[in-house]
mmCIF file of C-alpha atoms and ligand atoms in Angstrom:
data_model
loop_
_atom_site.group_PDB
_atom_site.id
_atom_site.type_symbol
_atom_site.label_atom_id
_atom_site.label_comp_id
_atom_site.label_asym_id
_atom_site.label_seq_id
_atom_site.Cartn_x
_atom_site.Cartn_y
_atom_site.Cartn_z
ATOM 1 C CA MET B 8 25.257 43.761 8.618
ATOM 2 C CA LEU B 9 23.996 40.403 9.910
ATOM 3 C CA LYS B 10 20.528 39.486 8.657
ATOM 4 C CA GLN B 11 17.946 39.369 11.456
ATOM 5 C CA LYS B 12 16.622 35.845 12.021
ATOM 6 C CA LYS B 13 12.887 35.651 11.332
ATOM 7 C CA VAL B 14 10.525 33.166 12.986
ATOM 8 C CA TYR B 15 6.862 33.247 12.017
ATOM 9 C CA LEU B 16 4.591 31.797 14.721
ATOM 10 C CA ASP B 17 1.378 33.589 13.803
ATOM 11 C CA ASN B 18 -0.078 30.912 11.540
ATOM 12 C CA SER B 19 -3.572 31.176 12.989
ATOM 13 C CA ALA B 20 -3.667 34.726 11.623
ATOM 14 C CA THR B 21 -2.495 33.592 8.202
ATOM 15 C CA THR B 22 -0.081 31.151 6.581
ATOM 16 C CA ILE B 23 2.508 31.274 3.816
ATOM 17 C CA VAL B 24 1.072 30.231 0.462
ATOM 18 C CA ASP B 25 2.460 26.866 -0.597
ATOM 19 C CA ALA B 26 4.792 27.151 -3.621
ATOM 20 C CA GLU B 27 2.831 24.449 -5.453
ATOM 21 C CA VAL B 28 -0.370 26.469 -4.891
ATOM 22 C CA VAL B 29 1.286 29.597 -6.342
ATOM 23 C CA ARG B 30 2.415 27.589 -9.390
ATOM 24 C CA GLU B 31 -1.101 26.178 -9.893
ATOM 25 C CA MET B 32 -2.685 29.657 -9.654
ATOM 26 C CA GLN B 33 -0.177 31.328 -12.023
ATOM 27 C CA SER B 34 -1.733 30.401 -15.375
ATOM 28 C CA TYR B 35 -5.183 31.594 -14.244
ATOM 29 C CA PHE B 36 -3.812 35.157 -14.092
ATOM 30 C CA SER B 37 -2.045 35.114 -17.449
ATOM 31 C CA ASP B 38 -3.401 32.343 -19.753
ATOM 32 C CA ILE B 39 -6.834 31.233 -18.588
ATOM 33 C CA TYR B 40 -8.118 34.667 -17.611
ATOM 34 C CA GLY B 41 -11.685 34.500 -18.956
ATOM 35 C CA ASN B 42 -14.828 35.265 -16.993
ATOM 36 C CA ALA B 43 -16.437 31.955 -15.974
ATOM 37 C CA SER B 44 -19.841 33.330 -17.008
ATOM 38 C CA SER B 45 -18.761 34.017 -20.620
ATOM 39 C CA PHE B 46 -19.791 31.540 -23.332
ATOM 40 C CA HIS B 47 -16.613 31.728 -25.457
ATOM 41 C CA TYR B 48 -13.503 29.545 -25.197
ATOM 42 C CA PHE B 49 -11.833 31.739 -22.547
ATOM 43 C CA GLY B 50 -14.933 31.685 -20.394
ATOM 44 C CA ARG B 51 -15.446 27.960 -20.808
ATOM 45 C CA GLN B 52 -11.839 27.296 -19.710
ATOM 46 C CA ALA B 53 -12.408 29.376 -16.585
ATOM 47 C CA LYS B 54 -15.712 27.590 -15.947
ATOM 48 C CA MET B 55 -13.953 24.230 -16.225
ATOM 49 C CA ALA B 56 -11.381 25.306 -13.639
ATOM 50 C CA LEU B 57 -14.201 26.549 -11.352
ATOM 51 C CA ASN B 58 -16.138 23.276 -11.640
ATOM 52 C CA SER B 59 -13.102 21.150 -11.089
ATOM 53 C CA ALA B 60 -12.061 23.165 -7.988
ATOM 54 C CA ARG B 61 -15.582 22.900 -6.579
ATOM 55 C CA LYS B 62 -15.581 19.124 -7.120
ATOM 56 C CA LYS B 63 -12.135 18.780 -5.509
ATOM 57 C CA VAL B 64 -13.260 20.699 -2.397
ATOM 58 C CA ALA B 65 -16.555 18.749 -2.236
ATOM 59 C CA ASP B 66 -14.776 15.370 -2.496
ATOM 60 C CA ILE B 67 -12.334 16.287 0.296
ATOM 61 C CA VAL B 68 -15.054 17.294 2.776
ATOM 62 C CA ASN B 69 -17.478 14.534 1.660
ATOM 63 C CA ALA B 70 -20.037 16.876 0.136
ATOM 64 C CA GLU B 71 -21.638 17.202 -3.330
ATOM 65 C CA PRO B 72 -20.225 19.904 -5.653
ATOM 66 C CA GLU B 73 -23.638 21.687 -5.609
ATOM 67 C CA GLU B 74 -23.228 22.050 -1.831
ATOM 68 C CA ILE B 75 -19.994 24.097 -2.092
ATOM 69 C CA PHE B 76 -20.153 27.882 -2.683
ATOM 70 C CA PHE B 77 -17.076 30.110 -2.972
ATOM 71 C CA SER B 78 -17.050 33.457 -1.189
ATOM 72 C CA GLY B 79 -14.571 36.275 -0.491
ATOM 73 C CA CYS B 80 -13.298 35.013 2.881
ATOM 74 C CA GLY B 81 -14.225 33.187 6.095
ATOM 75 C CA THR B 82 -15.943 36.294 7.417
ATOM 76 C CA GLU B 83 -18.205 36.489 4.407
ATOM 77 C CA SER B 84 -19.066 32.773 4.628
ATOM 78 C CA ASP B 85 -20.035 33.216 8.300
ATOM 79 C CA ASN B 86 -22.243 36.164 7.344
ATOM 80 C CA ILE B 87 -23.889 34.233 4.490
ATOM 81 C CA ALA B 88 -24.558 31.303 6.802
ATOM 82 C CA ILE B 89 -26.056 33.308 9.650
ATOM 83 C CA LEU B 90 -27.820 36.161 7.885
ATOM 84 C CA GLY B 91 -28.769 33.935 4.942
ATOM 85 C CA VAL B 92 -30.540 31.301 7.064
ATOM 86 C CA ILE B 93 -32.354 34.015 9.024
ATOM 87 C CA ALA B 94 -33.383 35.849 5.817
ATOM 88 C CA ALA B 95 -34.602 32.627 4.177
ATOM 89 C CA HIS B 96 -36.926 31.893 7.072
ATOM 90 C CA CYS B 97 -38.188 35.478 7.323
ATOM 91 C CA LYS B 98 -38.882 35.430 11.021
ATOM 92 C CA LYS B 99 -37.494 36.675 14.308
ATOM 93 C CA GLY B 100 -35.831 33.476 15.384
ATOM 94 C CA HIS B 101 -33.683 32.664 18.394
ATOM 95 C CA ILE B 102 -29.998 31.945 17.752
ATOM 96 C CA ILE B 103 -27.585 29.945 19.887
ATOM 97 C CA THR B 104 -23.880 30.638 19.701
ATOM 98 C CA THR B 105 -20.906 30.747 22.102
ATOM 99 C CA LYS B 106 -19.058 33.480 23.967
ATOM 100 C CA ILE B 107 -15.796 32.565 22.229
ATOM 101 C CA GLU B 108 -16.714 32.840 18.540
ATOM 102 C CA HIS B 109 -14.621 34.851 16.098
ATOM 103 C CA HIS B 110 -15.952 38.386 15.607
ATOM 104 C CA ALA B 111 -17.177 37.332 12.162
ATOM 105 C CA VAL B 112 -19.863 35.374 14.040
ATOM 106 C CA LEU B 113 -20.157 37.420 17.254
ATOM 107 C CA HIS B 114 -20.641 40.786 15.527
ATOM 108 C CA THR B 115 -23.130 39.265 13.092
ATOM 109 C CA CYS B 116 -25.103 37.924 16.059
ATOM 110 C CA LYS B 117 -24.902 41.335 17.802
ATOM 111 C CA TYR B 118 -26.277 42.935 14.630
ATOM 112 C CA LEU B 119 -29.203 40.470 14.672
ATOM 113 C CA GLU B 120 -29.803 41.198 18.341
ATOM 114 C CA LYS B 121 -30.066 44.898 17.562
ATOM 115 C CA ASN B 122 -32.646 43.996 14.946
ATOM 116 C CA GLY B 123 -34.913 42.155 17.338
ATOM 117 C CA HIS B 124 -33.550 38.612 17.319
ATOM 118 C CA GLU B 125 -32.759 36.866 20.551
ATOM 119 C CA VAL B 126 -29.283 35.353 20.919
ATOM 120 C CA THR B 127 -27.992 32.974 23.607
ATOM 121 C CA TYR B 128 -24.212 33.014 24.115
ATOM 122 C CA LEU B 129 -23.085 29.704 25.649
ATOM 123 C CA ASP B 130 -20.443 29.729 28.386
ATOM 124 C CA VAL B 131 -17.246 27.711 28.120
ATOM 125 C CA ASP B 132 -15.215 25.843 30.740
ATOM 126 C CA LYS B 133 -11.609 26.621 31.737
ATOM 127 C CA ASP B 134 -10.372 24.793 28.625
ATOM 128 C CA GLY B 135 -12.582 26.910 26.374
ATOM 129 C CA VAL B 136 -15.111 24.163 25.616
ATOM 130 C CA ILE B 137 -18.929 24.455 25.742
ATOM 131 C CA SER B 138 -21.154 21.977 27.552
ATOM 132 C CA VAL B 139 -23.634 19.919 25.494
ATOM 133 C CA GLU B 140 -26.035 20.001 28.441
ATOM 134 C CA ASP B 141 -25.964 23.833 28.428
ATOM 135 C CA PHE B 142 -26.643 23.722 24.728
ATOM 136 C CA LYS B 143 -29.699 21.471 25.206
ATOM 137 C CA LYS B 144 -31.015 23.771 27.932
ATOM 138 C CA ALA B 145 -30.667 26.809 25.655
ATOM 139 C CA ILE B 146 -33.053 25.450 22.976
ATOM 140 C CA LYS B 147 -36.340 27.375 22.727
ATOM 141 C CA GLY B 148 -39.544 26.957 20.743
ATOM 142 C CA ASP B 149 -38.425 29.613 18.237
ATOM 143 C CA THR B 150 -34.743 28.585 17.974
ATOM 144 C CA LEU B 151 -33.827 28.782 14.297
ATOM 145 C CA LEU B 152 -30.050 28.549 14.129
ATOM 146 C CA VAL B 153 -27.110 27.213 16.129
ATOM 147 C CA THR B 154 -23.641 28.511 15.217
ATOM 148 C CA ILE B 155 -20.719 27.024 17.120
ATOM 149 C CA MET B 156 -17.135 27.210 15.961
ATOM 150 C CA HIS B 157 -15.200 23.970 15.317
ATOM 151 C CA ALA B 158 -11.957 25.170 16.940
ATOM 152 C CA ASN B 159 -11.247 28.482 18.595
ATOM 153 C CA ASN B 160 -8.713 30.790 16.983
ATOM 154 C CA GLU B 161 -7.115 32.098 20.206
ATOM 155 C CA VAL B 162 -6.725 28.956 22.331
ATOM 156 C CA GLY B 163 -7.465 26.162 19.855
ATOM 157 C CA SER B 164 -10.236 24.528 21.932
ATOM 158 C CA ILE B 165 -12.241 22.046 19.843
ATOM 159 C CA GLN B 166 -15.998 22.107 20.390
ATOM 160 C CA PRO B 167 -18.113 18.919 20.606
ATOM 161 C CA ILE B 168 -19.726 19.521 17.187
ATOM 162 C CA GLU B 169 -20.701 15.882 16.570
ATOM 163 C CA SER B 170 -22.416 15.552 19.974
ATOM 164 C CA VAL B 171 -24.304 18.841 19.513
ATOM 165 C CA ALA B 172 -25.380 17.696 16.012
ATOM 166 C CA SER B 173 -26.588 14.373 17.303
ATOM 167 C CA GLU B 174 -28.626 16.047 20.093
ATOM 168 C CA LEU B 175 -30.013 18.505 17.566
ATOM 169 C CA LYS B 176 -31.051 15.630 15.292
ATOM 170 C CA LYS B 177 -33.124 14.118 18.106
ATOM 171 C CA ILE B 178 -34.650 17.523 18.924
ATOM 172 C CA ASN B 179 -35.445 18.236 15.247
ATOM 173 C CA GLU B 180 -37.229 14.902 14.856
ATOM 174 C CA LYS B 181 -39.853 16.195 17.321
ATOM 175 C CA ARG B 182 -40.209 19.700 15.813
ATOM 176 C CA LYS B 183 -42.086 21.144 12.911
ATOM 177 C CA ASP B 184 -39.693 24.120 12.509
ATOM 178 C CA LYS B 185 -36.189 22.709 12.131
ATOM 179 C CA ILE B 186 -33.113 24.177 13.777
ATOM 180 C CA TYR B 187 -30.117 24.597 11.467
ATOM 181 C CA PHE B 188 -26.528 24.026 12.567
ATOM 182 C CA HIS B 189 -23.600 26.059 11.276
ATOM 183 C CA THR B 190 -19.964 25.630 12.254
ATOM 184 C CA ASP B 191 -17.066 27.985 11.569
ATOM 185 C CA ALA B 192 -14.300 25.545 10.631
ATOM 186 C CA VAL B 193 -11.756 28.206 9.619
ATOM 187 C CA GLN B 194 -9.188 26.980 12.170
ATOM 188 C CA THR B 195 -9.634 23.262 11.416
ATOM 189 C CA THR B 196 -9.933 23.085 7.621
ATOM 190 C CA GLY B 197 -6.856 21.323 6.247
ATOM 191 C CA LYS B 198 -5.710 20.502 9.800
ATOM 192 C CA ILE B 199 -8.343 18.013 10.886
ATOM 193 C CA GLN B 200 -9.972 15.667 8.341
ATOM 194 C CA LEU B 201 -13.307 17.376 7.782
ATOM 195 C CA ASN B 202 -16.292 15.215 6.887
ATOM 196 C CA VAL B 203 -19.474 17.279 6.772
ATOM 197 C CA LYS B 204 -21.708 14.187 7.022
ATOM 198 C CA LYS B 205 -19.845 12.796 10.039
ATOM 199 C CA LEU B 206 -19.894 16.205 11.742
ATOM 200 C CA GLY B 207 -23.657 16.319 11.169
ATOM 201 C CA ILE B 208 -23.814 20.047 10.446
ATOM 202 C CA ASP B 209 -25.901 21.915 7.835
ATOM 203 C CA LEU B 210 -23.466 24.685 7.024
ATOM 204 C CA LEU B 211 -19.674 24.965 7.365
ATOM 205 C CA THR B 212 -17.287 27.894 6.823
ATOM 206 C CA MET B 213 -13.743 27.588 5.379
ATOM 207 C CA SER B 214 -11.002 30.105 4.458
ATOM 208 C CA ALA B 215 -7.976 29.288 2.281
ATOM 209 C CA HIS B 216 -5.362 31.555 3.840
ATOM 210 C CA LYS B 217 -5.375 29.532 7.062
ATOM 211 C CA PHE B 218 -4.170 26.372 5.274
ATOM 212 C CA ASN B 219 -1.427 27.665 2.956
ATOM 213 C CA GLY B 220 -3.803 28.993 0.315
ATOM 214 C CA PRO B 221 -4.312 32.535 -0.921
ATOM 215 C CA LYS B 222 -6.027 35.347 1.038
ATOM 216 C CA GLY B 223 -9.407 36.679 0.029
ATOM 217 C CA ILE B 224 -11.082 33.393 -0.801
ATOM 218 C CA GLY B 225 -13.496 31.478 1.376
ATOM 219 C CA ALA B 226 -16.081 28.762 0.887
ATOM 220 C CA ILE B 227 -19.219 27.605 2.513
ATOM 221 C CA TYR B 228 -20.776 24.134 2.556
ATOM 222 C CA ILE B 229 -24.564 24.258 2.594
ATOM 223 C CA ARG B 230 -26.327 20.879 2.868
ATOM 224 C CA LYS B 231 -28.813 20.233 0.076
ATOM 225 C CA GLY B 232 -32.297 21.158 1.237
ATOM 226 C CA VAL B 233 -31.232 23.976 3.601
ATOM 227 C CA SER B 234 -32.679 27.290 2.469
ATOM 228 C CA VAL B 235 -30.250 30.191 2.539
ATOM 229 C CA SER B 236 -31.101 33.583 0.984
ATOM 230 C CA PRO B 237 -28.399 35.740 -0.607
ATOM 231 C CA ILE B 238 -27.297 38.694 1.480
ATOM 232 C CA THR B 239 -25.770 40.618 -1.439
ATOM 233 C CA PHE B 240 -27.391 41.061 -4.823
ATOM 234 C CA GLY B 241 -26.239 41.018 -8.436
ATOM 235 C CA GLY B 242 -25.647 38.308 -11.034
ATOM 236 C CA HIS B 243 -26.345 34.575 -11.105
ATOM 237 C CA HIS B 244 -22.955 33.432 -9.794
ATOM 238 C CA GLU B 245 -22.487 30.697 -7.191
ATOM 239 C CA GLY B 246 -25.981 29.329 -7.400
ATOM 240 C CA GLU B 247 -27.377 32.878 -7.080
ATOM 241 C CA LEU B 248 -26.140 32.856 -3.473
ATOM 242 C CA ARG B 249 -22.989 34.941 -3.841
ATOM 243 C CA PRO B 250 -23.048 37.309 -6.814
ATOM 244 C CA GLY B 251 -19.838 38.669 -8.328
ATOM 245 C CA THR B 252 -17.381 37.414 -10.950
ATOM 246 C CA GLU B 253 -15.672 34.357 -9.535
ATOM 247 C CA ASN B 254 -12.035 34.780 -8.499
ATOM 248 C CA ILE B 255 -10.730 31.824 -10.510
ATOM 249 C CA PRO B 256 -6.984 32.027 -9.566
ATOM 250 C CA CYS B 257 -7.855 32.049 -5.862
ATOM 251 C CA ILE B 258 -10.555 29.385 -6.221
ATOM 252 C CA VAL B 259 -8.015 27.142 -7.973
ATOM 253 C CA GLY B 260 -5.541 27.993 -5.180
ATOM 254 C CA PHE B 261 -8.142 27.175 -2.504
ATOM 255 C CA ALA B 262 -8.737 23.710 -3.964
ATOM 256 C CA LYS B 263 -5.021 22.975 -4.443
ATOM 257 C CA ALA B 264 -4.120 24.121 -0.914
ATOM 258 C CA LEU B 265 -6.932 22.023 0.553
ATOM 259 C CA GLU B 266 -5.743 19.007 -1.437
ATOM 260 C CA ILE B 267 -2.135 19.420 -0.273
ATOM 261 C CA SER B 268 -2.986 20.040 3.384
ATOM 262 C CA SER B 269 -5.576 17.227 3.507
ATOM 263 C CA ASN B 270 -3.047 14.765 2.117
ATOM 264 C CA ARG B 271 -0.574 15.524 4.914
ATOM 265 C CA ILE B 272 -2.861 15.902 7.931
ATOM 266 C CA GLU B 273 -1.206 13.102 9.895
ATOM 267 C CA LYS B 274 2.316 14.409 9.229
ATOM 268 C CA TYR B 275 1.161 17.985 9.952
ATOM 269 C CA SER B 276 -0.463 17.037 13.270
ATOM 270 C CA LYS B 277 2.594 15.135 14.480
ATOM 271 C CA LYS B 278 4.923 17.955 13.487
ATOM 272 C CA VAL B 279 3.001 20.866 15.009
ATOM 273 C CA PHE B 280 2.238 18.851 18.145
ATOM 274 C CA THR B 281 5.949 18.135 18.668
ATOM 275 C CA LEU B 282 6.879 21.796 18.133
ATOM 276 C CA ARG B 283 4.109 23.073 20.416
ATOM 277 C CA GLU B 284 5.009 20.660 23.200
ATOM 278 C CA LYS B 285 8.696 21.548 22.917
ATOM 279 C CA LEU B 286 7.891 25.249 23.257
ATOM 280 C CA LYS B 287 5.403 24.633 26.075
ATOM 281 C CA LYS B 288 7.879 22.549 28.098
ATOM 282 C CA GLY B 289 10.694 25.011 27.413
ATOM 283 C CA ILE B 290 8.608 27.935 28.640
ATOM 284 C CA LEU B 291 7.317 26.130 31.741
ATOM 285 C CA ASN B 292 10.867 24.970 32.627
ATOM 286 C CA VAL B 293 12.499 28.386 32.573
ATOM 287 C CA ILE B 294 9.903 31.127 33.002
ATOM 288 C CA PRO B 295 8.067 31.499 36.315
ATOM 289 C CA ASP B 296 4.442 32.713 36.652
ATOM 290 C CA VAL B 297 3.121 31.506 33.336
ATOM 291 C CA ILE B 298 -0.278 29.996 32.663
ATOM 292 C CA ILE B 299 -1.097 27.825 29.666
ATOM 293 C CA ASN B 300 -4.565 28.766 28.407
ATOM 294 C CA GLY B 301 -6.404 25.746 26.963
ATOM 295 C CA SER B 302 -4.155 23.629 24.690
ATOM 296 C CA GLY B 303 -5.030 20.343 26.412
ATOM 297 C CA ASN B 304 -6.165 17.263 24.522
ATOM 298 C CA LYS B 305 -9.407 19.108 23.637
ATOM 299 C CA ALA B 306 -7.495 21.545 21.396
ATOM 300 C CA VAL B 307 -5.875 21.716 17.976
ATOM 301 C CA SER B 308 -2.120 21.095 18.133
ATOM 302 C CA SER B 309 -1.236 24.227 16.200
ATOM 303 C CA ILE B 310 -1.978 26.763 18.962
ATOM 304 C CA LEU B 311 -0.211 27.528 22.234
ATOM 305 C CA ASN B 312 -1.728 30.391 24.249
ATOM 306 C CA VAL B 313 0.397 31.453 27.212
ATOM 307 C CA SER B 314 -0.196 34.136 29.844
ATOM 308 C CA PHE B 315 2.949 35.758 31.204
ATOM 309 C CA SER B 316 1.729 37.314 34.440
ATOM 310 C CA TYR B 317 2.609 40.915 35.349
ATOM 311 C CA ILE B 318 3.411 42.067 31.812
ATOM 312 C CA GLU B 319 1.439 43.433 28.868
ATOM 313 C CA GLY B 320 0.977 41.095 25.915
ATOM 314 C CA GLU B 321 1.395 44.038 23.508
ATOM 315 C CA SER B 322 4.825 44.955 24.969
ATOM 316 C CA LEU B 323 5.936 41.360 24.754
ATOM 317 C CA LEU B 324 4.723 41.143 21.167
ATOM 318 C CA LEU B 325 6.707 44.282 20.200
ATOM 319 C CA MET B 326 9.887 43.130 21.935
ATOM 320 C CA LEU B 327 9.663 39.742 20.230
ATOM 321 C CA ASP B 328 9.032 41.463 16.902
ATOM 322 C CA MET B 329 12.258 43.426 17.367
ATOM 323 C CA LYS B 330 14.020 40.076 17.662
ATOM 324 C CA GLY B 331 12.317 38.805 14.471
ATOM 325 C CA ILE B 332 9.683 36.636 16.170
ATOM 326 C CA ALA B 333 6.107 37.085 14.966
ATOM 327 C CA VAL B 334 3.348 36.131 17.433
ATOM 328 C CA SER B 335 -0.069 37.494 18.330
ATOM 329 C CA THR B 336 -1.940 38.651 21.384
ATOM 330 C CA GLY B 337 -5.029 36.782 20.160
ATOM 331 C CA SER B 338 -7.158 37.304 17.122
ATOM 332 C CA ALA B 339 -5.290 39.444 14.558
ATOM 333 C CA CYS B 340 -8.468 41.471 14.090
ATOM 334 C CA THR B 341 -8.610 42.472 17.772
ATOM 335 C CA SER B 342 -4.918 43.067 18.355
ATOM 336 C CA ALA B 343 -5.395 46.804 17.749
ATOM 337 C CA SER B 344 -7.854 47.013 20.649
ATOM 338 C CA ALA B 345 -6.897 47.349 24.300
ATOM 339 C CA GLU B 346 -9.915 45.264 25.352
ATOM 340 C CA PRO B 347 -9.006 42.013 27.120
ATOM 341 C CA SER B 348 -9.612 38.949 24.993
ATOM 342 C CA HIS B 349 -13.295 37.916 25.049
ATOM 343 C CA VAL B 350 -12.152 34.302 24.745
ATOM 344 C CA LEU B 351 -9.852 34.347 27.798
ATOM 345 C CA SER B 352 -12.466 36.326 29.740
ATOM 346 C CA ALA B 353 -15.068 33.662 28.900
ATOM 347 C CA MET B 354 -12.586 31.020 30.167
ATOM 348 C CA ARG B 355 -12.374 33.055 33.383
ATOM 349 C CA VAL B 356 -8.627 33.578 33.063
ATOM 350 C CA ASN B 357 -7.566 36.047 35.768
ATOM 351 C CA PRO B 358 -7.575 39.602 34.234
ATOM 352 C CA ILE B 359 -3.893 40.141 35.149
ATOM 353 C CA SER B 360 -3.000 37.030 33.150
ATOM 354 C CA THR B 361 -5.334 37.973 30.284
ATOM 355 C CA GLN B 362 -3.276 41.160 29.704
ATOM 356 C CA GLY B 363 -0.069 39.163 29.243
ATOM 357 C CA ALA B 364 -1.441 36.497 26.915
ATOM 358 C CA ILE B 365 0.426 35.572 23.749
ATOM 359 C CA ARG B 366 -0.624 33.158 21.049
ATOM 360 C CA PHE B 367 2.093 31.124 19.325
ATOM 361 C CA SER B 368 0.605 29.319 16.318
ATOM 362 C CA PHE B 369 2.471 26.755 14.233
ATOM 363 C CA ASP B 370 2.444 25.575 10.650
ATOM 364 C CA TYR B 371 3.854 22.664 8.720
ATOM 365 C CA ASN B 372 6.782 24.884 7.658
ATOM 366 C CA ASN B 373 8.009 25.653 11.197
ATOM 367 C CA THR B 374 11.094 23.886 12.492
ATOM 368 C CA GLU B 375 12.764 22.811 15.769
ATOM 369 C CA GLU B 376 15.280 25.653 15.175
ATOM 370 C CA ASP B 377 12.380 28.148 15.245
ATOM 371 C CA VAL B 378 11.400 26.919 18.687
ATOM 372 C CA ASP B 379 15.041 26.898 19.869
ATOM 373 C CA TYR B 380 15.369 30.527 18.837
ATOM 374 C CA VAL B 381 12.164 31.522 20.675
ATOM 375 C CA LEU B 382 13.399 29.717 23.801
ATOM 376 C CA GLU B 383 16.692 31.580 23.539
ATOM 377 C CA VAL B 384 15.056 35.026 23.239
ATOM 378 C CA LEU B 385 11.786 34.784 25.219
ATOM 379 C CA PRO B 386 13.059 34.253 28.815
ATOM 380 C CA LYS B 387 15.307 37.366 28.578
ATOM 381 C CA VAL B 388 12.533 39.491 27.074
ATOM 382 C CA VAL B 389 10.007 38.398 29.714
ATOM 383 C CA SER B 390 12.462 38.993 32.540
ATOM 384 C CA ASN B 391 13.378 42.495 31.213
ATOM 385 C CA LEU B 392 9.746 43.474 30.890
ATOM 386 C CA ARG B 393 8.985 42.224 34.379
ATOM 387 C CA LEU B 394 11.826 44.330 35.791
ATOM 388 C CA MET B 395 9.958 47.364 34.411
ATOM 389 C CA SER B 396 6.582 46.213 35.773
ATOM 390 C CA PRO B 397 5.473 47.891 39.028
ATOM 391 C CA VAL B 398 3.076 45.006 39.723
ATOM 392 C CA TRP B 399 5.876 42.426 39.407
ATOM 393 C CA ASN B 400 8.219 44.487 41.625
ATOM 394 C CA ASN B 401 5.535 45.066 44.302
ATOM 395 C CA GLN B 402 4.697 41.388 44.280
ATOM 396 C CA LYS B 403 8.424 40.471 44.641
ATOM 397 C CA THR B 404 8.873 42.921 47.541
ATOM 398 C CA PHE B 405 5.776 41.511 49.219
ATOM 399 C CA LYS B 406 7.051 37.933 48.776
ATOM 400 C CA ASN B 407 10.514 38.810 50.110
ATOM 401 C CA LYS B 408 9.079 40.608 53.164
ATOM 402 C CA ASN B 409 6.917 37.612 53.967
ATOM 403 C CA GLU B 410 9.774 35.169 53.531
ATOM 404 C CA ASN B 411 12.121 37.159 55.850
HETATM 405 N N1 PLP G 3 -13.354 32.484 11.810
HETATM 406 C C1 PLP G 3 -12.276 32.163 12.486
HETATM 407 C C2 PLP G 3 -12.348 31.109 13.563
HETATM 408 C C3 PLP G 3 -11.047 32.799 12.198
HETATM 409 O O1 PLP G 3 -9.941 32.460 12.910
HETATM 410 C C4 PLP G 3 -10.999 33.766 11.217
HETATM 411 C C5 PLP G 3 -9.756 34.499 10.923
HETATM 412 O O2 PLP G 3 -8.917 34.697 11.791
HETATM 413 C C6 PLP G 3 -12.187 34.053 10.516
HETATM 414 C C7 PLP G 3 -13.353 33.416 10.830
HETATM 415 C C8 PLP G 3 -12.202 35.068 9.422
HETATM 416 O O3 PLP G 3 -11.627 34.551 8.257
HETATM 417 P P1 PLP G 3 -11.136 35.518 7.086
HETATM 418 O O4 PLP G 3 -9.876 36.143 7.556
HETATM 419 O O5 PLP G 3 -10.951 34.629 5.907
HETATM 420 O O6 PLP G 3 -12.234 36.479 6.870
#
């Protein structure tokens, strides 16, 4: 039997772990397996690996090692940032976020709302980008935290983090109670050169599995001087902020993956941009009634979100899966829900188009052949699904009647 061709274009959900990262992690399972909190040789070796990984990550993002804390994932880092800042300031503060955040941020904000905090959700434009003016208008006397993602995970839109930070700096100069600024950089770490000082933020979330590192390991940058309380309790690990025995193999893998991806950002950007544009042009050339959601010059090059009108995204995803092509209907965490994407809704994409939205997301390991294969399969699959769609058939009949 012929082996089914496989094309993985769901790299915003997770990426393959780089072989060099796997090699680097290996000895921390079998040789250097001590607990980094133990005083003996095995523990000291693990502690050395932990310190050196922390320093590597800090150097890459232009932070101090004491400003980097490892966590269990991006979701946990977002929770530590938001709940931790609120807990440290022990008051019912106002929070500003956006309508297009990942659920790791949105659901945390909803939880705070239920507990008496006020939250403002900023609108986005048709490209999925917030307005700095809207942000300025949203500031209140009791605003305590701003949390705005760096790039969106469904459409790739990049938010004006530096401009928001510079406005916030001016506002903070005139206030007694400072407003803290957190950004979820899960979709940009290792893809855009991150410099925490240049960005001007106080807290930043990262997650290794999005840049060819292992799953289940995240990190958070917290600028020196920003008070953040722990949200889970136990031992003295990670500066008493995140208790629990450190996951040394994954921490080592995080640092190695960040090093590799940061060293090839230019090559990566060129490659994924070329692949995305090839797919975009190919789709627009041969498939009618498609809408590209976002993906302009205000977006990361790795994501192409396309609405195929008159069909269900889930059906398209399943048909492509049968042909060996892995894509997503949006965030992997929401793909089990029939709810339309909150991101596309916030961008005011027509509900019919929202239903047929598919996210193709690229990685350094994808090839031109991958795109060629998608362009060979996709038009037939879309056309077959449309033939089964009553909405498509009604619309065709209506068009034909009007043309006759
Ligand atoms: N934030 C964003 C923007 C994401 O895309 C994701 C994952 O899809 C997360 C947070 C959650 O990261 P993790 O899967 O490491 O919990």
